[in-house]
Amino acid sequence: MIKVTNLTKKFAENAVLKGIDFEVSLGEIVVIIGPSGTGKSTLLRCLNYLETPTSGCIEIGGIKVDSRSATRTQINKLRKQSSFVFQNYSLFANKTALQNVAEGLITVWKMPKPQALQLAKDKLIQVGLRDKLDQYPSQLSGGQQQRVGIARAMVAKGEVILFDEPTSALDPEWVDEVLAVMKTLAKQQQTMIVVTHEMQFAREVADRVIFMEGGYIVEQGTPQQIFENPQHKRTQAFVKRALKY
């Protein structure tokens, strides 16, 4: 359902991604772990062209884009195949929770406003925000804002939800409520690619864990393989450090 082939990304002369290849099946939950600064978030942002790859091919839901010949039309079609949950929420400060979730349905998908608002309401209720529909981001906790972000991703019609360290900006007391929503999505077999430092979440929820370092995929496997029997020395060292905390 998702296929990434020889993906590279350079910022000036700094190579951040160095020939990434991987595939994701429909309904699979893939968690990407690794040290900070190793290209995890850049990889995620390249998948929907928030960052433009230097080279390589990305295919999601039958839409294939080669960075060497990508057109604006192709990129727009690819972007519609995924939705993105940002580290820092990226909500419209002047719109309510309901309006934030409905906005993309109205402007991108051209859904009639009453229908969009109803769908947005349904998803906000699903993530536990029934009583926050008319609140603005400034009136919500960090955990509530991130749940609005997840609801916004849920209403999109794409094949996969991309999560870029969705709990890293949260105070500790809000982390569990966001992870609980993500676990519910996982039970519904929503295809997800998650960049996170939450090792316990990766162990509990992932179908597959990818360990990245230095712009490469170093190792990948089931959570049991990666956390209990990693094969590569760099994976072993990272897991040993990560599981201490």
PDB file of N, CA, C and O in Angstrom, residues 169-239:
ATOM      1  N   ALA A 169       5.773  17.224  22.680  1.00  0.00           N
ATOM      2  CA  ALA A 169       5.546  18.588  23.171  1.00  0.00           C
ATOM      3  C   ALA A 169       4.592  18.627  24.359  1.00  0.00           C
ATOM      4  O   ALA A 169       4.263  19.710  24.854  1.00  0.00           O
ATOM      5  N   LEU A 170       4.170  17.454  24.827  1.00  0.00           N
ATOM      6  CA  LEU A 170       3.158  17.402  25.880  1.00  0.00           C
ATOM      7  C   LEU A 170       3.780  17.280  27.264  1.00  0.00           C
ATOM      8  O   LEU A 170       4.815  16.625  27.441  1.00  0.00           O
ATOM      9  N   ASP A 171       3.114  17.883  28.248  1.00  0.00           N
ATOM     10  CA  ASP A 171       3.468  17.612  29.634  1.00  0.00           C
ATOM     11  C   ASP A 171       3.140  16.151  29.940  1.00  0.00           C
ATOM     12  O   ASP A 171       2.215  15.566  29.348  1.00  0.00           O
ATOM     13  N   PRO A 172       3.876  15.540  30.865  1.00  0.00           N
ATOM     14  CA  PRO A 172       3.708  14.098  31.116  1.00  0.00           C
ATOM     15  C   PRO A 172       2.277  13.672  31.390  1.00  0.00           C
ATOM     16  O   PRO A 172       1.847  12.580  30.972  1.00  0.00           O
ATOM     17  N   GLU A 173       1.486  14.518  32.080  1.00  0.00           N
ATOM     18  CA  GLU A 173       0.127  14.100  32.441  1.00  0.00           C
ATOM     19  C   GLU A 173      -0.802  14.020  31.248  1.00  0.00           C
ATOM     20  O   GLU A 173      -1.900  13.468  31.341  1.00  0.00           O
ATOM     21  N   TRP A 174      -0.388  14.568  30.099  1.00  0.00           N
ATOM     22  CA  TRP A 174      -1.241  14.549  28.909  1.00  0.00           C
ATOM     23  C   TRP A 174      -0.848  13.462  27.913  1.00  0.00           C
ATOM     24  O   TRP A 174      -1.573  13.218  26.955  1.00  0.00           O
ATOM     25  N   VAL A 175       0.294  12.844  28.147  1.00  0.00           N
ATOM     26  CA  VAL A 175       0.798  11.868  27.176  1.00  0.00           C
ATOM     27  C   VAL A 175      -0.132  10.674  27.058  1.00  0.00           C
ATOM     28  O   VAL A 175      -0.482  10.236  25.955  1.00  0.00           O
ATOM     29  N   ASP A 176      -0.566  10.139  28.184  1.00  0.00           N
ATOM     30  CA  ASP A 176      -1.362   8.906  28.174  1.00  0.00           C
ATOM     31  C   ASP A 176      -2.678   9.078  27.422  1.00  0.00           C
ATOM     32  O   ASP A 176      -3.127   8.154  26.737  1.00  0.00           O
ATOM     33  N   GLU A 177      -3.315  10.269  27.543  1.00  0.00           N
ATOM     34  CA  GLU A 177      -4.603  10.455  26.877  1.00  0.00           C
ATOM     35  C   GLU A 177      -4.442  10.454  25.357  1.00  0.00           C
ATOM     36  O   GLU A 177      -5.323   9.984  24.630  1.00  0.00           O
ATOM     37  N   VAL A 178      -3.320  10.976  24.861  1.00  0.00           N
ATOM     38  CA  VAL A 178      -3.065  10.963  23.419  1.00  0.00           C
ATOM     39  C   VAL A 178      -2.718   9.556  22.953  1.00  0.00           C
ATOM     40  O   VAL A 178      -3.221   9.081  21.924  1.00  0.00           O
ATOM     41  N   LEU A 179      -1.874   8.866  23.712  1.00  0.00           N
ATOM     42  CA  LEU A 179      -1.517   7.498  23.338  1.00  0.00           C
ATOM     43  C   LEU A 179      -2.743   6.581  23.356  1.00  0.00           C
ATOM     44  O   LEU A 179      -2.845   5.660  22.543  1.00  0.00           O
ATOM     45  N   ALA A 180      -3.677   6.837  24.260  1.00  0.00           N
ATOM     46  CA  ALA A 180      -4.894   6.015  24.325  1.00  0.00           C
ATOM     47  C   ALA A 180      -5.704   6.146  23.042  1.00  0.00           C
ATOM     48  O   ALA A 180      -6.243   5.144  22.531  1.00  0.00           O
ATOM     49  N   VAL A 181      -5.802   7.364  22.501  1.00  0.00           N
ATOM     50  CA  VAL A 181      -6.516   7.568  21.238  1.00  0.00           C
ATOM     51  C   VAL A 181      -5.799   6.819  20.113  1.00  0.00           C
ATOM     52  O   VAL A 181      -6.438   6.163  19.271  1.00  0.00           O
ATOM     53  N   MET A 182      -4.474   6.896  20.096  1.00  0.00           N
ATOM     54  CA  MET A 182      -3.702   6.210  19.053  1.00  0.00           C
ATOM     55  C   MET A 182      -3.857   4.690  19.159  1.00  0.00           C
ATOM     56  O   MET A 182      -3.943   3.986  18.144  1.00  0.00           O
ATOM     57  N   LYS A 183      -3.936   4.184  20.369  1.00  0.00           N
ATOM     58  CA  LYS A 183      -4.133   2.739  20.551  1.00  0.00           C
ATOM     59  C   LYS A 183      -5.509   2.308  20.048  1.00  0.00           C
ATOM     60  O   LYS A 183      -5.657   1.221  19.474  1.00  0.00           O
ATOM     61  N   THR A 184      -6.502   3.170  20.240  1.00  0.00           N
ATOM     62  CA  THR A 184      -7.833   2.870  19.716  1.00  0.00           C
ATOM     63  C   THR A 184      -7.815   2.805  18.193  1.00  0.00           C
ATOM     64  O   THR A 184      -8.414   1.910  17.582  1.00  0.00           O
ATOM     65  N   LEU A 185      -7.111   3.749  17.566  1.00  0.00           N
ATOM     66  CA  LEU A 185      -6.973   3.727  16.108  1.00  0.00           C
ATOM     67  C   LEU A 185      -6.288   2.451  15.651  1.00  0.00           C
ATOM     68  O   LEU A 185      -6.664   1.857  14.635  1.00  0.00           O
ATOM     69  N   ALA A 186      -5.260   2.033  16.386  1.00  0.00           N
ATOM     70  CA  ALA A 186      -4.542   0.814  16.025  1.00  0.00           C
ATOM     71  C   ALA A 186      -5.473  -0.400  16.060  1.00  0.00           C
ATOM     72  O   ALA A 186      -5.412  -1.272  15.183  1.00  0.00           O
ATOM     73  N   LYS A 187      -6.344  -0.455  17.063  1.00  0.00           N
ATOM     74  CA  LYS A 187      -7.297  -1.565  17.158  1.00  0.00           C
ATOM     75  C   LYS A 187      -8.273  -1.574  15.993  1.00  0.00           C
ATOM     76  O   LYS A 187      -8.814  -2.619  15.627  1.00  0.00           O
ATOM     77  N   GLN A 188      -8.512  -0.392  15.403  1.00  0.00           N
ATOM     78  CA  GLN A 188      -9.403  -0.283  14.243  1.00  0.00           C
ATOM     79  C   GLN A 188      -8.668  -0.563  12.935  1.00  0.00           C
ATOM     80  O   GLN A 188      -9.228  -0.409  11.859  1.00  0.00           O
ATOM     81  N   GLN A 189      -7.398  -0.985  13.042  1.00  0.00           N
ATOM     82  CA  GLN A 189      -6.549  -1.323  11.893  1.00  0.00           C
ATOM     83  C   GLN A 189      -6.352  -0.141  10.947  1.00  0.00           C
ATOM     84  O   GLN A 189      -6.295  -0.300   9.725  1.00  0.00           O
ATOM     85  N   GLN A 190      -6.246   1.038  11.534  1.00  0.00           N
ATOM     86  CA  GLN A 190      -5.881   2.225  10.765  1.00  0.00           C
ATOM     87  C   GLN A 190      -4.393   2.146  10.430  1.00  0.00           C
ATOM     88  O   GLN A 190      -3.563   1.949  11.310  1.00  0.00           O
ATOM     89  N   THR A 191      -4.050   2.264   9.159  1.00  0.00           N
ATOM     90  CA  THR A 191      -2.641   2.274   8.776  1.00  0.00           C
ATOM     91  C   THR A 191      -1.979   3.514   9.372  1.00  0.00           C
ATOM     92  O   THR A 191      -2.461   4.628   9.213  1.00  0.00           O
ATOM     93  N   MET A 192      -0.854   3.295  10.068  1.00  0.00           N
ATOM     94  CA  MET A 192      -0.189   4.378  10.767  1.00  0.00           C
ATOM     95  C   MET A 192       1.323   4.232  10.643  1.00  0.00           C
ATOM     96  O   MET A 192       1.845   3.127  10.724  1.00  0.00           O
ATOM     97  N   ILE A 193       1.998   5.359  10.446  1.00  0.00           N
ATOM     98  CA  ILE A 193       3.451   5.419  10.582  1.00  0.00           C
ATOM     99  C   ILE A 193       3.727   6.451  11.670  1.00  0.00           C
ATOM    100  O   ILE A 193       3.310   7.604  11.558  1.00  0.00           O
ATOM    101  N   VAL A 194       4.410   6.016  12.716  1.00  0.00           N
ATOM    102  CA  VAL A 194       4.573   6.840  13.910  1.00  0.00           C
ATOM    103  C   VAL A 194       6.050   7.028  14.224  1.00  0.00           C
ATOM    104  O   VAL A 194       6.777   6.033  14.423  1.00  0.00           O
ATOM    105  N   VAL A 195       6.496   8.272  14.248  1.00  0.00           N
ATOM    106  CA  VAL A 195       7.825   8.597  14.776  1.00  0.00           C
ATOM    107  C   VAL A 195       7.645   8.947  16.244  1.00  0.00           C
ATOM    108  O   VAL A 195       6.849   9.844  16.581  1.00  0.00           O
ATOM    109  N   THR A 196       8.344   8.236  17.132  1.00  0.00           N
ATOM    110  CA  THR A 196       8.123   8.466  18.559  1.00  0.00           C
ATOM    111  C   THR A 196       9.340   8.055  19.372  1.00  0.00           C
ATOM    112  O   THR A 196      10.158   7.239  18.948  1.00  0.00           O
ATOM    113  N   HIS A 197       9.407   8.642  20.567  1.00  0.00           N
ATOM    114  CA  HIS A 197      10.380   8.216  21.581  1.00  0.00           C
ATOM    115  C   HIS A 197       9.690   7.389  22.665  1.00  0.00           C
ATOM    116  O   HIS A 197      10.340   7.021  23.653  1.00  0.00           O
ATOM    117  N   GLU A 198       8.406   7.105  22.494  1.00  0.00           N
ATOM    118  CA  GLU A 198       7.656   6.327  23.479  1.00  0.00           C
ATOM    119  C   GLU A 198       7.876   4.833  23.211  1.00  0.00           C
ATOM    120  O   GLU A 198       7.161   4.200  22.439  1.00  0.00           O
ATOM    121  N   MET A 199       8.881   4.286  23.878  1.00  0.00           N
ATOM    122  CA  MET A 199       9.260   2.894  23.606  1.00  0.00           C
ATOM    123  C   MET A 199       8.166   1.907  24.024  1.00  0.00           C
ATOM    124  O   MET A 199       7.942   0.897  23.354  1.00  0.00           O
ATOM    125  N   GLN A 200       7.480   2.188  25.125  1.00  0.00           N
ATOM    126  CA  GLN A 200       6.439   1.271  25.569  1.00  0.00           C
ATOM    127  C   GLN A 200       5.294   1.225  24.568  1.00  0.00           C
ATOM    128  O   GLN A 200       4.732   0.156  24.298  1.00  0.00           O
ATOM    129  N   PHE A 201       4.953   2.381  24.017  1.00  0.00           N
ATOM    130  CA  PHE A 201       3.921   2.426  22.976  1.00  0.00           C
ATOM    131  C   PHE A 201       4.356   1.574  21.785  1.00  0.00           C
ATOM    132  O   PHE A 201       3.566   0.794  21.239  1.00  0.00           O
ATOM    133  N   ALA A 202       5.606   1.724  21.368  1.00  0.00           N
ATOM    134  CA  ALA A 202       6.111   0.937  20.238  1.00  0.00           C
ATOM    135  C   ALA A 202       6.013  -0.558  20.531  1.00  0.00           C
ATOM    136  O   ALA A 202       5.619  -1.353  19.662  1.00  0.00           O
ATOM    137  N   ARG A 203       6.351  -0.953  21.741  1.00  0.00           N
ATOM    138  CA  ARG A 203       6.309  -2.375  22.103  1.00  0.00           C
ATOM    139  C   ARG A 203       4.883  -2.913  22.095  1.00  0.00           C
ATOM    140  O   ARG A 203       4.633  -4.044  21.695  1.00  0.00           O
ATOM    141  N   GLU A 204       3.936  -2.088  22.540  1.00  0.00           N
ATOM    142  CA  GLU A 204       2.562  -2.551  22.693  1.00  0.00           C
ATOM    143  C   GLU A 204       1.772  -2.533  21.387  1.00  0.00           C
ATOM    144  O   GLU A 204       0.924  -3.402  21.162  1.00  0.00           O
ATOM    145  N   VAL A 205       2.033  -1.547  20.541  1.00  0.00           N
ATOM    146  CA  VAL A 205       1.109  -1.257  19.441  1.00  0.00           C
ATOM    147  C   VAL A 205       1.666  -1.613  18.065  1.00  0.00           C
ATOM    148  O   VAL A 205       0.922  -2.016  17.167  1.00  0.00           O
ATOM    149  N   ALA A 206       2.970  -1.474  17.869  1.00  0.00           N
ATOM    150  CA  ALA A 206       3.541  -1.619  16.527  1.00  0.00           C
ATOM    151  C   ALA A 206       3.430  -3.047  15.998  1.00  0.00           C
ATOM    152  O   ALA A 206       3.598  -4.017  16.741  1.00  0.00           O
ATOM    153  N   ASP A 207       3.146  -3.151  14.709  1.00  0.00           N
ATOM    154  CA  ASP A 207       3.331  -4.426  14.011  1.00  0.00           C
ATOM    155  C   ASP A 207       4.804  -4.590  13.624  1.00  0.00           C
ATOM    156  O   ASP A 207       5.323  -5.693  13.594  1.00  0.00           O
ATOM    157  N   ARG A 208       5.422  -3.430  13.326  1.00  0.00           N
ATOM    158  CA  ARG A 208       6.835  -3.450  12.930  1.00  0.00           C
ATOM    159  C   ARG A 208       7.515  -2.193  13.457  1.00  0.00           C
ATOM    160  O   ARG A 208       6.929  -1.110  13.463  1.00  0.00           O
ATOM    161  N   VAL A 209       8.741  -2.368  13.901  1.00  0.00           N
ATOM    162  CA  VAL A 209       9.551  -1.251  14.398  1.00  0.00           C
ATOM    163  C   VAL A 209      10.735  -1.077  13.467  1.00  0.00           C
ATOM    164  O   VAL A 209      11.421  -2.047  13.121  1.00  0.00           O
ATOM    165  N   ILE A 210      10.953   0.169  13.049  1.00  0.00           N
ATOM    166  CA  ILE A 210      12.103   0.513  12.221  1.00  0.00           C
ATOM    167  C   ILE A 210      13.058   1.343  13.067  1.00  0.00           C
ATOM    168  O   ILE A 210      12.658   2.348  13.659  1.00  0.00           O
ATOM    169  N   PHE A 211      14.320   0.915  13.130  1.00  0.00           N
ATOM    170  CA  PHE A 211      15.340   1.691  13.828  1.00  0.00           C
ATOM    171  C   PHE A 211      16.186   2.424  12.799  1.00  0.00           C
ATOM    172  O   PHE A 211      16.773   1.816  11.906  1.00  0.00           O
ATOM    173  N   MET A 212      16.223   3.769  12.934  1.00  0.00           N
ATOM    174  CA  MET A 212      17.024   4.601  12.041  1.00  0.00           C
ATOM    175  C   MET A 212      18.175   5.245  12.789  1.00  0.00           C
ATOM    176  O   MET A 212      18.041   5.601  13.962  1.00  0.00           O
ATOM    177  N   GLU A 213      19.291   5.389  12.092  1.00  0.00           N
ATOM    178  CA  GLU A 213      20.413   6.155  12.625  1.00  0.00           C
ATOM    179  C   GLU A 213      21.250   6.657  11.459  1.00  0.00           C
ATOM    180  O   GLU A 213      21.462   5.932  10.483  1.00  0.00           O
ATOM    181  N   GLY A 214      21.677   7.917  11.560  1.00  0.00           N
ATOM    182  CA  GLY A 214      22.562   8.481  10.556  1.00  0.00           C
ATOM    183  C   GLY A 214      21.983   8.545   9.161  1.00  0.00           C
ATOM    184  O   GLY A 214      22.722   8.539   8.176  1.00  0.00           O
ATOM    185  N   GLY A 215      20.659   8.644   9.052  1.00  0.00           N
ATOM    186  CA  GLY A 215      20.032   8.740   7.742  1.00  0.00           C
ATOM    187  C   GLY A 215      19.744   7.420   7.061  1.00  0.00           C
ATOM    188  O   GLY A 215      19.287   7.390   5.916  1.00  0.00           O
ATOM    189  N   TYR A 216      19.996   6.318   7.772  1.00  0.00           N
ATOM    190  CA  TYR A 216      19.765   4.979   7.218  1.00  0.00           C
ATOM    191  C   TYR A 216      18.751   4.220   8.070  1.00  0.00           C
ATOM    192  O   TYR A 216      18.626   4.467   9.273  1.00  0.00           O
ATOM    193  N   ILE A 217      18.056   3.269   7.436  1.00  0.00           N
ATOM    194  CA  ILE A 217      17.345   2.237   8.191  1.00  0.00           C
ATOM    195  C   ILE A 217      18.369   1.175   8.552  1.00  0.00           C
ATOM    196  O   ILE A 217      18.910   0.490   7.678  1.00  0.00           O
ATOM    197  N   VAL A 218      18.660   1.068   9.836  1.00  0.00           N
ATOM    198  CA  VAL A 218      19.691   0.145  10.300  1.00  0.00           C
ATOM    199  C   VAL A 218      19.120  -1.252  10.497  1.00  0.00           C
ATOM    200  O   VAL A 218      19.758  -2.254  10.161  1.00  0.00           O
ATOM    201  N   GLU A 219      17.900  -1.314  11.041  1.00  0.00           N
ATOM    202  CA  GLU A 219      17.301  -2.614  11.350  1.00  0.00           C
ATOM    203  C   GLU A 219      15.802  -2.442  11.480  1.00  0.00           C
ATOM    204  O   GLU A 219      15.316  -1.376  11.876  1.00  0.00           O
ATOM    205  N   GLN A 220      15.049  -3.473  11.148  1.00  0.00           N
ATOM    206  CA  GLN A 220      13.607  -3.454  11.348  1.00  0.00           C
ATOM    207  C   GLN A 220      13.115  -4.861  11.639  1.00  0.00           C
ATOM    208  O   GLN A 220      13.732  -5.850  11.253  1.00  0.00           O
ATOM    209  N   GLY A 221      12.003  -4.929  12.358  1.00  0.00           N
ATOM    210  CA  GLY A 221      11.443  -6.230  12.716  1.00  0.00           C
ATOM    211  C   GLY A 221      10.262  -6.043  13.638  1.00  0.00           C
ATOM    212  O   GLY A 221       9.783  -4.921  13.857  1.00  0.00           O
ATOM    213  N   THR A 222       9.759  -7.113  14.198  1.00  0.00           N
ATOM    214  CA  THR A 222       8.667  -7.025  15.158  1.00  0.00           C
ATOM    215  C   THR A 222       9.183  -6.348  16.422  1.00  0.00           C
ATOM    216  O   THR A 222      10.402  -6.297  16.666  1.00  0.00           O
ATOM    217  N   PRO A 223       8.283  -5.808  17.253  1.00  0.00           N
ATOM    218  CA  PRO A 223       8.742  -5.237  18.517  1.00  0.00           C
ATOM    219  C   PRO A 223       9.569  -6.223  19.339  1.00  0.00           C
ATOM    220  O   PRO A 223      10.576  -5.835  19.958  1.00  0.00           O
ATOM    221  N   GLN A 224       9.169  -7.483  19.338  1.00  0.00           N
ATOM    222  CA  GLN A 224       9.923  -8.489  20.096  1.00  0.00           C
ATOM    223  C   GLN A 224      11.343  -8.619  19.553  1.00  0.00           C
ATOM    224  O   GLN A 224      12.321  -8.683  20.317  1.00  0.00           O
ATOM    225  N   GLN A 225      11.487  -8.642  18.236  1.00  0.00           N
ATOM    226  CA  GLN A 225      12.817  -8.765  17.639  1.00  0.00           C
ATOM    227  C   GLN A 225      13.689  -7.551  17.962  1.00  0.00           C
ATOM    228  O   GLN A 225      14.863  -7.696  18.321  1.00  0.00           O
ATOM    229  N   ILE A 226      13.121  -6.358  17.826  1.00  0.00           N
ATOM    230  CA  ILE A 226      13.912  -5.141  17.992  1.00  0.00           C
ATOM    231  C   ILE A 226      14.255  -4.888  19.460  1.00  0.00           C
ATOM    232  O   ILE A 226      15.388  -4.489  19.790  1.00  0.00           O
ATOM    233  N   PHE A 227      13.318  -5.109  20.354  1.00  0.00           N
ATOM    234  CA  PHE A 227      13.550  -4.771  21.755  1.00  0.00           C
ATOM    235  C   PHE A 227      14.162  -5.910  22.571  1.00  0.00           C
ATOM    236  O   PHE A 227      14.815  -5.644  23.583  1.00  0.00           O
ATOM    237  N   GLU A 228      13.967  -7.138  22.146  1.00  0.00           N
ATOM    238  CA  GLU A 228      14.471  -8.260  22.929  1.00  0.00           C
ATOM    239  C   GLU A 228      15.657  -8.962  22.286  1.00  0.00           C
ATOM    240  O   GLU A 228      16.467  -9.580  22.993  1.00  0.00           O
ATOM    241  N   ASN A 229      15.775  -8.853  20.963  1.00  0.00           N
ATOM    242  CA  ASN A 229      16.874  -9.551  20.299  1.00  0.00           C
ATOM    243  C   ASN A 229      17.389  -8.769  19.092  1.00  0.00           C
ATOM    244  O   ASN A 229      17.455  -9.301  17.978  1.00  0.00           O
ATOM    245  N   PRO A 230      17.783  -7.492  19.281  1.00  0.00           N
ATOM    246  CA  PRO A 230      18.294  -6.714  18.149  1.00  0.00           C
ATOM    247  C   PRO A 230      19.597  -7.306  17.642  1.00  0.00           C
ATOM    248  O   PRO A 230      20.422  -7.795  18.421  1.00  0.00           O
ATOM    249  N   GLN A 231      19.778  -7.237  16.316  1.00  0.00           N
ATOM    250  CA  GLN A 231      20.935  -7.877  15.703  1.00  0.00           C
ATOM    251  C   GLN A 231      22.095  -6.923  15.463  1.00  0.00           C
ATOM    252  O   GLN A 231      23.253  -7.338  15.500  1.00  0.00           O
ATOM    253  N   HIS A 232      21.788  -5.669  15.211  1.00  0.00           N
ATOM    254  CA  HIS A 232      22.846  -4.710  14.875  1.00  0.00           C
ATOM    255  C   HIS A 232      23.368  -4.039  16.145  1.00  0.00           C
ATOM    256  O   HIS A 232      22.606  -3.720  17.056  1.00  0.00           O
ATOM    257  N   LYS A 233      24.650  -3.802  16.205  1.00  0.00           N
ATOM    258  CA  LYS A 233      25.258  -3.216  17.408  1.00  0.00           C
ATOM    259  C   LYS A 233      24.666  -1.846  17.733  1.00  0.00           C
ATOM    260  O   LYS A 233      24.477  -1.500  18.900  1.00  0.00           O
ATOM    261  N   ARG A 234      24.371  -1.058  16.684  1.00  0.00           N
ATOM    262  CA  ARG A 234      23.822   0.274  16.933  1.00  0.00           C
ATOM    263  C   ARG A 234      22.411   0.174  17.501  1.00  0.00           C
ATOM    264  O   ARG A 234      22.021   0.957  18.363  1.00  0.00           O
ATOM    265  N   THR A 235      21.638  -0.797  17.018  1.00  0.00           N
ATOM    266  CA  THR A 235      20.303  -1.019  17.586  1.00  0.00           C
ATOM    267  C   THR A 235      20.410  -1.484  19.026  1.00  0.00           C
ATOM    268  O   THR A 235      19.672  -1.014  19.902  1.00  0.00           O
ATOM    269  N   GLN A 236      21.309  -2.391  19.282  1.00  0.00           N
ATOM    270  CA  GLN A 236      21.505  -2.897  20.645  1.00  0.00           C
ATOM    271  C   GLN A 236      21.828  -1.771  21.615  1.00  0.00           C
ATOM    272  O   GLN A 236      21.261  -1.686  22.710  1.00  0.00           O
ATOM    273  N   ALA A 237      22.731  -0.875  21.200  1.00  0.00           N
ATOM    274  CA  ALA A 237      23.137   0.231  22.073  1.00  0.00           C
ATOM    275  C   ALA A 237      21.983   1.191  22.322  1.00  0.00           C
ATOM    276  O   ALA A 237      21.759   1.647  23.456  1.00  0.00           O
ATOM    277  N   PHE A 238      21.212   1.494  21.254  1.00  0.00           N
ATOM    278  CA  PHE A 238      20.090   2.426  21.401  1.00  0.00           C
ATOM    279  C   PHE A 238      19.016   1.840  22.306  1.00  0.00           C
ATOM    280  O   PHE A 238      18.506   2.517  23.203  1.00  0.00           O
ATOM    281  N   VAL A 239      18.647   0.588  22.080  1.00  0.00           N
ATOM    282  CA  VAL A 239      17.595  -0.044  22.863  1.00  0.00           C
ATOM    283  C   VAL A 239      18.010  -0.134  24.337  1.00  0.00           C
ATOM    284  O   VAL A 239      17.204   0.127  25.240  1.00  0.00           O
TER     285      VAL A 239
END
